[in-house]
mmCIF file of C-alpha atoms in Angstrom:
data_model
loop_
_atom_site.group_PDB
_atom_site.id
_atom_site.type_symbol
_atom_site.label_atom_id
_atom_site.label_comp_id
_atom_site.label_asym_id
_atom_site.label_seq_id
_atom_site.Cartn_x
_atom_site.Cartn_y
_atom_site.Cartn_z
ATOM 1 C CA ASN T 1475 -25.510 4.838 17.689
ATOM 2 C CA PHE T 1476 -23.319 4.360 14.636
ATOM 3 C CA ARG T 1477 -20.779 2.148 16.427
ATOM 4 C CA SER T 1478 -23.377 -0.505 17.164
ATOM 5 C CA SER T 1479 -24.542 -0.521 13.543
ATOM 6 C CA ILE T 1480 -21.187 -1.477 12.004
ATOM 7 C CA GLU T 1481 -19.345 -4.750 12.085
ATOM 8 C CA LEU T 1482 -16.403 -6.449 10.484
ATOM 9 C CA THR T 1483 -16.669 -9.476 8.235
ATOM 10 C CA ALA T 1484 -15.082 -12.739 9.353
ATOM 11 C CA GLU T 1485 -12.295 -12.201 6.810
ATOM 12 C CA GLN T 1486 -11.619 -8.697 8.119
ATOM 13 C CA ARG T 1487 -11.485 -9.936 11.724
ATOM 14 C CA GLU T 1488 -9.123 -12.734 10.676
ATOM 15 C CA LEU T 1489 -6.819 -10.293 8.896
ATOM 16 C CA LEU T 1490 -6.696 -7.938 11.875
ATOM 17 C CA ALA T 1491 -6.051 -10.843 14.260
ATOM 18 C CA SER T 1492 -2.997 -11.724 12.148
ATOM 19 C CA PHE T 1493 -1.348 -8.345 12.805
ATOM 20 C CA THR T 1494 1.757 -8.734 14.983
ATOM 21 C CA ARG T 1495 3.561 -5.391 14.974
ATOM 22 C CA ASP T 1496 2.479 -2.699 17.395
ATOM 23 C CA MET T 1497 0.962 0.201 15.525
ATOM 24 C CA GLN T 1498 0.430 3.630 17.042
ATOM 25 C CA VAL T 1499 -2.437 5.502 15.397
ATOM 26 C CA LEU T 1500 -3.017 9.195 16.054
ATOM 27 C CA VAL T 1501 -6.345 10.530 14.823
ATOM 28 C CA LEU T 1502 -6.827 14.264 14.460
ATOM 29 C CA ALA T 1503 -10.587 14.634 14.769
ATOM 30 C CA GLY T 1504 -13.455 16.864 15.796
ATOM 31 C CA THR T 1505 -16.529 15.925 17.820
ATOM 32 C CA TRP T 1506 -18.580 18.179 15.537
ATOM 33 C CA CYS T 1507 -17.402 16.377 12.386
ATOM 34 C CA GLY T 1508 -19.809 13.970 10.685
ATOM 35 C CA ASP T 1509 -16.977 12.151 8.912
ATOM 36 C CA CYS T 1510 -15.283 11.594 12.289
ATOM 37 C CA VAL T 1511 -18.507 10.308 13.836
ATOM 38 C CA ASN T 1512 -18.779 7.778 11.004
ATOM 39 C CA GLN T 1513 -15.113 6.794 10.718
ATOM 40 C CA CYS T 1514 -13.563 6.878 14.198
ATOM 41 C CA PRO T 1515 -15.678 3.918 15.413
ATOM 42 C CA ILE T 1516 -14.126 1.911 12.570
ATOM 43 C CA PHE T 1517 -10.677 2.505 14.069
ATOM 44 C CA GLU T 1518 -11.944 1.283 17.431
ATOM 45 C CA LEU T 1519 -13.242 -1.915 15.816
ATOM 46 C CA PHE T 1520 -9.823 -2.463 14.243
ATOM 47 C CA ALA T 1521 -8.034 -1.916 17.559
ATOM 48 C CA GLU T 1522 -10.324 -4.383 19.331
ATOM 49 C CA ALA T 1523 -9.858 -7.028 16.644
ATOM 50 C CA ALA T 1524 -6.083 -6.644 16.305
ATOM 51 C CA GLY T 1525 -4.878 -6.167 19.861
ATOM 52 C CA CYS T 1526 -1.680 -4.447 18.678
ATOM 53 C CA ILE T 1527 -3.236 -1.207 17.434
ATOM 54 C CA GLN T 1528 -3.275 1.694 19.870
ATOM 55 C CA VAL T 1529 -5.576 4.522 18.777
ATOM 56 C CA ARG T 1530 -5.341 7.975 20.321
ATOM 57 C CA TYR T 1531 -7.353 11.058 19.446
ATOM 58 C CA ALA T 1532 -6.434 14.726 19.318
ATOM 59 C CA ASP T 1533 -9.061 17.416 18.862
ATOM 60 C CA ARG T 1534 -8.304 19.546 15.825
ATOM 61 C CA ASP T 1535 -9.490 22.781 17.420
ATOM 62 C CA ASP T 1536 -7.478 22.185 20.608
ATOM 63 C CA ASN T 1537 -4.291 21.456 18.625
ATOM 64 C CA PRO T 1538 -3.925 24.182 15.975
ATOM 65 C CA GLU T 1539 -0.210 23.530 15.392
ATOM 66 C CA LEU T 1540 -0.865 19.847 14.712
ATOM 67 C CA ALA T 1541 -3.861 20.715 12.522
ATOM 68 C CA ASN T 1542 -1.696 23.142 10.558
ATOM 69 C CA ALA T 1543 1.051 20.532 10.106
ATOM 70 C CA LEU T 1544 -1.475 17.969 8.859
ATOM 71 C CA MET T 1545 -3.400 20.180 6.445
ATOM 72 C CA THR T 1546 -4.885 18.380 3.456
ATOM 73 C CA CYS T 1547 -5.612 20.212 0.210
ATOM 74 C CA GLY T 1548 -5.003 23.498 2.022
ATOM 75 C CA GLY T 1549 -7.491 22.816 4.812
ATOM 76 C CA ALA T 1550 -7.483 21.408 8.329
ATOM 77 C CA ARG T 1551 -9.587 18.410 7.301
ATOM 78 C CA VAL T 1552 -10.521 15.640 9.682
ATOM 79 C CA PRO T 1553 -10.255 12.848 10.389
ATOM 80 C CA CYS T 1554 -6.575 12.770 9.610
ATOM 81 C CA VAL T 1555 -4.944 9.521 10.658
ATOM 82 C CA VAL T 1556 -1.211 9.379 11.324
ATOM 83 C CA PHE T 1557 0.386 5.942 11.508
ATOM 84 C CA LEU T 1558 3.478 5.465 13.670
ATOM 85 C CA SER T 1559 5.657 2.490 14.474
ATOM 86 C CA GLU T 1560 5.889 1.112 18.005
ATOM 87 C CA ASP T 1561 8.759 3.520 18.686
ATOM 88 C CA GLY T 1562 7.055 6.569 17.207
ATOM 89 C CA GLN T 1563 8.545 6.597 13.705
ATOM 90 C CA PHE T 1564 6.273 8.117 11.054
ATOM 91 C CA CYS T 1565 4.873 5.513 8.642
ATOM 92 C CA GLY T 1566 2.100 7.343 6.834
ATOM 93 C CA ARG T 1567 -1.080 9.326 7.004
ATOM 94 C CA TYR T 1568 -4.515 8.948 5.513
ATOM 95 C CA GLY T 1569 -7.777 10.858 5.486
ATOM 96 C CA ASP T 1570 -10.033 12.811 5.481
ATOM 97 C CA ARG T 1571 -12.299 10.557 3.475
ATOM 98 C CA THR T 1572 -11.727 7.244 1.782
ATOM 99 C CA LEU T 1573 -12.003 6.612 -1.936
ATOM 100 C CA ALA T 1574 -15.391 4.910 -1.482
ATOM 101 C CA ARG T 1575 -16.740 7.939 0.391
ATOM 102 C CA TYR T 1576 -15.460 10.343 -2.287
ATOM 103 C CA ARG T 1577 -17.000 8.201 -5.040
ATOM 104 C CA ALA T 1578 -20.354 8.276 -3.226
ATOM 105 C CA THR T 1579 -20.092 12.045 -2.753
ATOM 106 C CA VAL T 1580 -19.314 12.618 -6.426
ATOM 107 C CA ALA T 1581 -22.193 10.354 -7.469
ATOM 108 C CA LYS T 1582 -24.581 12.444 -5.354
ATOM 109 C CA LEU T 1583 -23.234 15.689 -6.785
ATOM 110 C CA GLN T 1584 -23.621 14.442 -10.349
ATOM 111 C CA GLY T 1585 -26.991 12.752 -9.872
ATOM 112 C CA ALA T 1586 -30.418 14.195 -10.610
ATOM 113 C CA ALA T 1587 -31.896 13.320 -7.218
ATOM 114 C CA CYS T 1588 -31.554 15.464 -4.143
ATOM 115 C CA PRO T 1589 -30.667 13.846 -0.800
ATOM 116 C CA THR T 1590 -33.614 12.802 1.364
ATOM 117 C CA GLY T 1591 -31.685 12.400 4.589
ATOM 118 C CA LEU T 1592 -32.632 8.728 4.691
ATOM 119 C CA THR T 1593 -29.903 6.107 4.824
ATOM 120 C CA PRO T 1594 -29.794 4.272 1.498
ATOM 121 C CA ALA T 1595 -30.156 0.496 1.515
ATOM 122 C CA ASP T 1596 -26.815 0.140 -0.285
ATOM 123 C CA SER T 1597 -24.784 2.061 2.271
ATOM 124 C CA VAL T 1598 -21.204 2.949 1.422
ATOM 125 C CA THR T 1599 -20.098 2.070 4.968
ATOM 126 C CA PRO T 1600 -18.825 -1.463 4.199
ATOM 127 C CA ALA T 1601 -16.647 -0.041 1.413
ATOM 128 C CA VAL T 1602 -15.359 2.701 3.727
ATOM 129 C CA ILE T 1603 -14.462 0.062 6.325
ATOM 130 C CA GLN T 1604 -12.578 -1.898 3.668
ATOM 131 C CA ASP T 1605 -10.776 1.228 2.419
ATOM 132 C CA TRP T 1606 -9.567 1.972 5.937
ATOM 133 C CA LEU T 1607 -8.623 -1.666 6.513
ATOM 134 C CA ASN T 1608 -6.555 -1.631 3.330
ATOM 135 C CA GLU T 1609 -4.564 1.302 4.697
ATOM 136 C CA PHE T 1610 -4.107 -0.292 8.129
ATOM 137 C CA GLU T 1611 -2.963 -3.485 6.406
ATOM 138 C CA ARG T 1612 -0.511 -1.546 4.219
ATOM 139 C CA ILE T 1613 1.059 0.008 7.303
ATOM 140 C CA GLN T 1614 1.163 -3.359 9.085
ATOM 141 C CA TRP T 1615 3.070 -4.859 6.142
ATOM 142 C CA MET T 1616 5.410 -1.869 6.168
ATOM 143 C CA LEU T 1617 6.117 -2.542 9.838
ATOM 144 C CA ARG T 1618 6.446 -6.313 9.350
ATOM 145 C CA THR T 1619 8.931 -5.971 6.483
ATOM 146 C CA SER T 1620 10.971 -3.124 7.981
ATOM 147 C CA THR T 1621 14.602 -4.218 8.238
ATOM 148 C CA ARG T 1622 15.005 -2.058 11.331
ATOM 149 C CA LEU T 1623 12.061 -3.659 13.129
ATOM 150 C CA ARG T 1624 12.919 -7.168 11.924
ATOM 151 C CA ASN T 1625 16.392 -6.732 13.425
ATOM 152 C CA LEU T 1626 14.880 -5.359 16.630
ATOM 153 C CA HIS T 1627 12.505 -8.319 16.984
ATOM 154 C CA GLY T 1628 14.825 -10.974 15.566
ATOM 155 C CA ASP T 1629 12.460 -12.111 12.846
#
């Protein structure tokens, strides 16, 4: 399975272990979605490594109002990740694909070769993991530097 084929680097694990603020992460996803199959396990790795990230999933088709509220580029694209503070305040959203994934998609569309269905040796997955980690880190810094949360935690 895909989950067992991905791993974090030592630097990525160290960064995630340094997170201190609780982060609520809501992922609008679909079990039928290939992007979700390849990206949601990344969020689970982050949650395991950080300890302060709580990931919850909502099925897009079972939650049409949420899907409508989170439309991207006029469509109910998934995964759509919503970042919330420990007390449920909106901090940001990200998805459906990362920059690395879009670059790989565009390269395929512009290239002369047709896809073979075989996984390339230079998989884009490590770059996708890093793209997602960059966004999780950005939100963590937002939470760590929030005056409201600093006052709440006395730091």
